[in-house]
Amino acid sequence: MLRSPRASRGPGLLTRRFTVLAALAGLAAAGCGDAGVDESGPPVLFDPCGPVALVTDPGLTAAQSAGLAAGLALWNARANTRLSLASADAGAGAGDPPAGGLPIHFQDAAPPFHGLYDAPRGQVFINTDLAGEALAVTIAHEVGHAFGLVHISADQRSSVMNPNNLVVEPTLEDVDTLAMRWGVCLASAAP
């Protein structure tokens, strides 16, 4: 099921929301903000079988743009998803993401906090302290949540969805989990 997220809000509210969610998540012993998040309303999930634009706020740094491109490339290469990048100013109105877009916001947060998928609002928050491979993997992890994936204990198996993960890219098992949830539109690409 694909539901379009609500229009994004002003940066002041986003900063306060991210800070509050980070605090609620206990500064993320799991490295991801799904503990203590307001679960009012059904989660907004994005269908990996269709095109999904990661909608960015204006003013990204070169490192943030590179991390976003690398993070979506991890899913596109492994699961043959159709993720792309779009800027929030490409929307229909001020602050409106393109239809079906997944808003991605970069915010300051405590170092152990990597990212958050705000499921009721269908948007991702990423810590500005991340860079390089850790940024790409964190983006892939949070996009996994947007696709409906949940945390997988590292004791169970290696997965992009391991809590506090900064190095494991999407695995064939992650792609299989997506295919079980969304259908055969997803095909594993050999590593």
PDB file of C-alpha atoms in Angstrom:
ATOM      1  CA  MET A   1       0.000   0.000   0.000  1.00  0.00           C
ATOM      2  CA  LEU A   2       1.376   3.361  -0.971  1.00  0.00           C
ATOM      3  CA  ARG A   3       0.148   6.449   0.819  1.00  0.00           C
ATOM      4  CA  SER A   4       1.523   9.874   0.105  1.00  0.00           C
ATOM      5  CA  PRO A   5       3.052  11.568   3.138  1.00  0.00           C
ATOM      6  CA  ARG A   6       1.699  14.821   4.495  1.00  0.00           C
ATOM      7  CA  ALA A   7       3.330  18.042   3.450  1.00  0.00           C
ATOM      8  CA  SER A   8       6.565  18.669   5.308  1.00  0.00           C
ATOM      9  CA  ARG A   9       6.644  21.312   8.000  1.00  0.00           C
ATOM     10  CA  GLY A  10       8.929  24.214   8.739  1.00  0.00           C
ATOM     11  CA  PRO A  11      12.502  23.467   9.849  1.00  0.00           C
ATOM     12  CA  GLY A  12      11.908  24.663  13.418  1.00  0.00           C
ATOM     13  CA  LEU A  13       9.181  22.077  14.005  1.00  0.00           C
ATOM     14  CA  LEU A  14      11.268  19.354  12.366  1.00  0.00           C
ATOM     15  CA  THR A  15      14.219  20.137  14.592  1.00  0.00           C
ATOM     16  CA  ARG A  16      12.060  20.031  17.719  1.00  0.00           C
ATOM     17  CA  ARG A  17      10.309  16.831  16.561  1.00  0.00           C
ATOM     18  CA  PHE A  18      13.607  15.076  15.798  1.00  0.00           C
ATOM     19  CA  THR A  19      15.029  16.140  19.157  1.00  0.00           C
ATOM     20  CA  VAL A  20      11.926  14.915  21.002  1.00  0.00           C
ATOM     21  CA  LEU A  21      11.850  11.641  19.071  1.00  0.00           C
ATOM     22  CA  ALA A  22      15.549  11.102  19.723  1.00  0.00           C
ATOM     23  CA  ALA A  23      14.952  11.622  23.434  1.00  0.00           C
ATOM     24  CA  LEU A  24      11.950   9.295  23.384  1.00  0.00           C
ATOM     25  CA  ALA A  25      14.010   6.642  21.678  1.00  0.00           C
ATOM     26  CA  GLY A  26      16.448   6.794  24.583  1.00  0.00           C
ATOM     27  CA  LEU A  27      19.096   8.138  22.234  1.00  0.00           C
ATOM     28  CA  ALA A  28      18.683   4.906  20.407  1.00  0.00           C
ATOM     29  CA  ALA A  29      20.459   2.063  22.019  1.00  0.00           C
ATOM     30  CA  ALA A  30      19.293   0.397  18.813  1.00  0.00           C
ATOM     31  CA  GLY A  31      20.628   3.249  16.677  1.00  0.00           C
ATOM     32  CA  CYS A  32      17.240   3.815  15.083  1.00  0.00           C
ATOM     33  CA  GLY A  33      14.259   5.717  16.355  1.00  0.00           C
ATOM     34  CA  ASP A  34      11.396   3.243  16.364  1.00  0.00           C
ATOM     35  CA  ALA A  35      11.238   2.855  20.149  1.00  0.00           C
ATOM     36  CA  GLY A  36       8.947   5.352  21.818  1.00  0.00           C
ATOM     37  CA  VAL A  37       7.774   6.914  18.551  1.00  0.00           C
ATOM     38  CA  ASP A  38       4.213   8.238  18.351  1.00  0.00           C
ATOM     39  CA  GLU A  39       2.369   5.433  16.580  1.00  0.00           C
ATOM     40  CA  SER A  40      -0.946   7.284  16.271  1.00  0.00           C
ATOM     41  CA  GLY A  41      -2.449   6.523  12.920  1.00  0.00           C
ATOM     42  CA  PRO A  42      -1.497   3.831  10.451  1.00  0.00           C
ATOM     43  CA  PRO A  43       2.087   3.732   9.222  1.00  0.00           C
ATOM     44  CA  VAL A  44       2.851   5.249   5.859  1.00  0.00           C
ATOM     45  CA  LEU A  45       4.606   2.609   3.779  1.00  0.00           C
ATOM     46  CA  PHE A  46       6.163   3.007   0.373  1.00  0.00           C
ATOM     47  CA  ASP A  47       5.843   0.306  -2.284  1.00  0.00           C
ATOM     48  CA  PRO A  48       9.315  -0.743  -3.468  1.00  0.00           C
ATOM     49  CA  CYS A  49       7.728  -2.148  -6.656  1.00  0.00           C
ATOM     50  CA  GLY A  50       6.895   1.347  -7.884  1.00  0.00           C
ATOM     51  CA  PRO A  51       9.012   4.430  -8.374  1.00  0.00           C
ATOM     52  CA  VAL A  52       9.768   6.249  -5.117  1.00  0.00           C
ATOM     53  CA  ALA A  53      11.477   9.634  -5.020  1.00  0.00           C
ATOM     54  CA  LEU A  54      13.560  10.469  -1.955  1.00  0.00           C
ATOM     55  CA  VAL A  55      12.596  14.110  -1.503  1.00  0.00           C
ATOM     56  CA  THR A  56      15.340  16.240   0.001  1.00  0.00           C
ATOM     57  CA  ASP A  57      15.261  19.580   1.720  1.00  0.00           C
ATOM     58  CA  PRO A  58      16.999  22.448  -0.094  1.00  0.00           C
ATOM     59  CA  GLY A  59      20.614  23.190   0.785  1.00  0.00           C
ATOM     60  CA  LEU A  60      22.112  19.712   1.048  1.00  0.00           C
ATOM     61  CA  THR A  61      25.871  19.483   1.339  1.00  0.00           C
ATOM     62  CA  ALA A  62      27.836  17.588  -1.301  1.00  0.00           C
ATOM     63  CA  ALA A  63      28.481  14.810   1.273  1.00  0.00           C
ATOM     64  CA  GLN A  64      24.746  14.520   2.067  1.00  0.00           C
ATOM     65  CA  SER A  65      23.870  14.359  -1.646  1.00  0.00           C
ATOM     66  CA  ALA A  66      26.521  11.698  -2.205  1.00  0.00           C
ATOM     67  CA  GLY A  67      25.270   9.703   0.799  1.00  0.00           C
ATOM     68  CA  LEU A  68      21.691   9.827  -0.473  1.00  0.00           C
ATOM     69  CA  ALA A  69      22.756   8.711  -3.945  1.00  0.00           C
ATOM     70  CA  ALA A  70      24.816   5.866  -2.479  1.00  0.00           C
ATOM     71  CA  GLY A  71      22.023   4.803  -0.085  1.00  0.00           C
ATOM     72  CA  LEU A  72      19.389   4.556  -2.808  1.00  0.00           C
ATOM     73  CA  ALA A  73      21.887   2.828  -5.111  1.00  0.00           C
ATOM     74  CA  LEU A  74      22.260   0.052  -2.498  1.00  0.00           C
ATOM     75  CA  TRP A  75      18.549  -0.824  -2.816  1.00  0.00           C
ATOM     76  CA  ASN A  76      18.398  -0.211  -6.577  1.00  0.00           C
ATOM     77  CA  ALA A  77      21.374  -2.494  -7.249  1.00  0.00           C
ATOM     78  CA  ARG A  78      20.343  -5.299  -4.898  1.00  0.00           C
ATOM     79  CA  ALA A  79      16.529  -5.321  -5.201  1.00  0.00           C
ATOM     80  CA  ASN A  80      15.994  -3.557  -8.525  1.00  0.00           C
ATOM     81  CA  THR A  81      13.913  -0.874  -6.814  1.00  0.00           C
ATOM     82  CA  ARG A  82      13.302   2.402  -8.618  1.00  0.00           C
ATOM     83  CA  LEU A  83      14.437   4.919  -6.020  1.00  0.00           C
ATOM     84  CA  SER A  84      15.438   8.363  -7.242  1.00  0.00           C
ATOM     85  CA  LEU A  85      16.275  11.766  -5.785  1.00  0.00           C
ATOM     86  CA  ALA A  86      14.065  14.838  -5.962  1.00  0.00           C
ATOM     87  CA  SER A  87      14.254  18.213  -4.288  1.00  0.00           C
ATOM     88  CA  ALA A  88      11.375  19.503  -2.138  1.00  0.00           C
ATOM     89  CA  ASP A  89      11.199  22.546  -4.416  1.00  0.00           C
ATOM     90  CA  ALA A  90      10.104  20.171  -7.230  1.00  0.00           C
ATOM     91  CA  GLY A  91       6.740  19.687  -5.442  1.00  0.00           C
ATOM     92  CA  ALA A  92       3.407  21.170  -6.475  1.00  0.00           C
ATOM     93  CA  GLY A  93       3.429  23.830  -3.765  1.00  0.00           C
ATOM     94  CA  ALA A  94       5.747  25.209  -1.139  1.00  0.00           C
ATOM     95  CA  GLY A  95       6.751  22.352   1.168  1.00  0.00           C
ATOM     96  CA  ASP A  96       4.814  19.725  -0.803  1.00  0.00           C
ATOM     97  CA  PRO A  97       6.898  16.732  -1.907  1.00  0.00           C
ATOM     98  CA  PRO A  98       6.229  15.177  -5.298  1.00  0.00           C
ATOM     99  CA  ALA A  99       3.310  12.716  -5.090  1.00  0.00           C
ATOM    100  CA  GLY A 100       4.477   9.453  -3.568  1.00  0.00           C
ATOM    101  CA  GLY A 101       7.773  10.966  -2.430  1.00  0.00           C
ATOM    102  CA  LEU A 102       9.586   9.999   0.759  1.00  0.00           C
ATOM    103  CA  PRO A 103      10.834  13.164   2.522  1.00  0.00           C
ATOM    104  CA  ILE A 104      14.397  12.903   3.840  1.00  0.00           C
ATOM    105  CA  HIS A 105      15.516  15.508   6.388  1.00  0.00           C
ATOM    106  CA  PHE A 106      19.002  16.011   7.824  1.00  0.00           C
ATOM    107  CA  GLN A 107      18.981  17.121  11.463  1.00  0.00           C
ATOM    108  CA  ASP A 108      21.505  17.467  14.298  1.00  0.00           C
ATOM    109  CA  ALA A 109      21.166  14.698  16.901  1.00  0.00           C
ATOM    110  CA  ALA A 110      23.187  13.011  19.619  1.00  0.00           C
ATOM    111  CA  PRO A 111      26.008  10.855  18.164  1.00  0.00           C
ATOM    112  CA  PRO A 112      24.525   7.424  18.959  1.00  0.00           C
ATOM    113  CA  PHE A 113      21.351   8.387  17.076  1.00  0.00           C
ATOM    114  CA  HIS A 114      21.731   7.591  13.360  1.00  0.00           C
ATOM    115  CA  GLY A 115      18.297   7.971  11.835  1.00  0.00           C
ATOM    116  CA  LEU A 116      14.557   7.664  12.262  1.00  0.00           C
ATOM    117  CA  TYR A 117      11.655   6.617  10.082  1.00  0.00           C
ATOM    118  CA  ASP A 118       8.590   8.525  11.276  1.00  0.00           C
ATOM    119  CA  ALA A 119       6.030   5.947  10.093  1.00  0.00           C
ATOM    120  CA  PRO A 120       2.818   7.861  10.897  1.00  0.00           C
ATOM    121  CA  ARG A 121       4.035  10.809   8.819  1.00  0.00           C
ATOM    122  CA  GLY A 122       6.046   8.918   6.195  1.00  0.00           C
ATOM    123  CA  GLN A 123       9.340  10.775   6.501  1.00  0.00           C
ATOM    124  CA  VAL A 124      12.968  10.050   7.377  1.00  0.00           C
ATOM    125  CA  PHE A 125      15.346  11.990   9.617  1.00  0.00           C
ATOM    126  CA  ILE A 126      19.116  11.452   9.343  1.00  0.00           C
ATOM    127  CA  ASN A 127      21.808  12.676  11.751  1.00  0.00           C
ATOM    128  CA  THR A 128      24.023  15.324  10.146  1.00  0.00           C
ATOM    129  CA  ASP A 129      27.098  13.777  11.844  1.00  0.00           C
ATOM    130  CA  LEU A 130      27.090  10.790   9.477  1.00  0.00           C
ATOM    131  CA  ALA A 131      29.177  10.628   6.308  1.00  0.00           C
ATOM    132  CA  GLY A 132      30.447   8.156   3.721  1.00  0.00           C
ATOM    133  CA  GLU A 133      29.467   4.488   3.996  1.00  0.00           C
ATOM    134  CA  ALA A 134      27.802   4.971   7.395  1.00  0.00           C
ATOM    135  CA  LEU A 135      25.507   7.622   5.878  1.00  0.00           C
ATOM    136  CA  ALA A 136      24.624   5.448   2.862  1.00  0.00           C
ATOM    137  CA  VAL A 137      23.871   2.403   5.045  1.00  0.00           C
ATOM    138  CA  THR A 138      21.795   4.489   7.476  1.00  0.00           C
ATOM    139  CA  ILE A 139      19.735   5.852   4.587  1.00  0.00           C
ATOM    140  CA  ALA A 140      19.259   2.315   3.220  1.00  0.00           C
ATOM    141  CA  HIS A 141      18.225   1.163   6.727  1.00  0.00           C
ATOM    142  CA  GLU A 142      15.622   3.925   7.135  1.00  0.00           C
ATOM    143  CA  VAL A 143      14.306   3.391   3.588  1.00  0.00           C
ATOM    144  CA  GLY A 144      13.953  -0.283   4.591  1.00  0.00           C
ATOM    145  CA  HIS A 145      11.622   0.854   7.387  1.00  0.00           C
ATOM    146  CA  ALA A 146       9.677   2.929   4.830  1.00  0.00           C
ATOM    147  CA  PHE A 147       9.260  -0.293   2.826  1.00  0.00           C
ATOM    148  CA  GLY A 148       7.859  -1.997   5.943  1.00  0.00           C
ATOM    149  CA  LEU A 149      10.966  -3.856   7.124  1.00  0.00           C
ATOM    150  CA  VAL A 150      11.598  -4.177  10.867  1.00  0.00           C
ATOM    151  CA  HIS A 151      14.769  -4.590  12.892  1.00  0.00           C
ATOM    152  CA  ILE A 152      16.524  -7.954  12.642  1.00  0.00           C
ATOM    153  CA  SER A 153      18.781  -8.918  15.533  1.00  0.00           C
ATOM    154  CA  ALA A 154      22.414  -9.300  14.499  1.00  0.00           C
ATOM    155  CA  ASP A 155      22.296 -12.618  16.376  1.00  0.00           C
ATOM    156  CA  GLN A 156      19.623 -13.807  13.945  1.00  0.00           C
ATOM    157  CA  ARG A 157      21.368 -12.795  10.700  1.00  0.00           C
ATOM    158  CA  SER A 158      23.350 -10.030   9.080  1.00  0.00           C
ATOM    159  CA  SER A 159      20.964  -7.431   7.632  1.00  0.00           C
ATOM    160  CA  VAL A 160      20.762  -3.787   6.652  1.00  0.00           C
ATOM    161  CA  MET A 161      17.975  -3.799   9.267  1.00  0.00           C
ATOM    162  CA  ASN A 162      20.298  -4.749  12.157  1.00  0.00           C
ATOM    163  CA  PRO A 163      19.872  -2.186  14.951  1.00  0.00           C
ATOM    164  CA  ASN A 164      22.720   0.328  15.161  1.00  0.00           C
ATOM    165  CA  ASN A 165      23.982  -0.842  11.756  1.00  0.00           C
ATOM    166  CA  LEU A 166      26.489   1.364   9.959  1.00  0.00           C
ATOM    167  CA  VAL A 167      28.184  -1.196   7.678  1.00  0.00           C
ATOM    168  CA  VAL A 168      25.847  -3.986   6.477  1.00  0.00           C
ATOM    169  CA  GLU A 169      24.273  -3.230   3.109  1.00  0.00           C
ATOM    170  CA  PRO A 170      20.935  -4.736   1.993  1.00  0.00           C
ATOM    171  CA  THR A 171      21.355  -8.520   1.792  1.00  0.00           C
ATOM    172  CA  LEU A 172      19.670 -11.083  -0.419  1.00  0.00           C
ATOM    173  CA  GLU A 173      17.610 -12.080   2.645  1.00  0.00           C
ATOM    174  CA  ASP A 174      16.466  -8.453   2.988  1.00  0.00           C
ATOM    175  CA  VAL A 175      15.352  -8.512  -0.662  1.00  0.00           C
ATOM    176  CA  ASP A 176      13.555 -11.830  -0.088  1.00  0.00           C
ATOM    177  CA  THR A 177      11.734 -10.285   2.892  1.00  0.00           C
ATOM    178  CA  LEU A 178      10.625  -7.389   0.693  1.00  0.00           C
ATOM    179  CA  ALA A 179       9.467  -9.810  -2.007  1.00  0.00           C
ATOM    180  CA  MET A 180       7.415 -11.785   0.536  1.00  0.00           C
ATOM    181  CA  ARG A 181       5.751  -8.560   1.650  1.00  0.00           C
ATOM    182  CA  TRP A 182       5.263  -6.785  -1.684  1.00  0.00           C
ATOM    183  CA  GLY A 183       5.364  -9.478  -4.360  1.00  0.00           C
ATOM    184  CA  VAL A 184       7.557 -10.806  -7.092  1.00  0.00           C
ATOM    185  CA  CYS A 185       8.226  -7.423  -8.651  1.00  0.00           C
ATOM    186  CA  LEU A 186      11.500  -7.437  -6.718  1.00  0.00           C
ATOM    187  CA  ALA A 187      14.306  -9.539  -8.088  1.00  0.00           C
ATOM    188  CA  SER A 188      17.592 -10.101  -6.309  1.00  0.00           C
ATOM    189  CA  ALA A 189      20.540  -8.857  -8.284  1.00  0.00           C
ATOM    190  CA  ALA A 190      23.580 -11.039  -7.804  1.00  0.00           C
ATOM    191  CA  PRO A 191      26.179  -9.253  -5.621  1.00  0.00           C
TER     192      PRO A 191
END
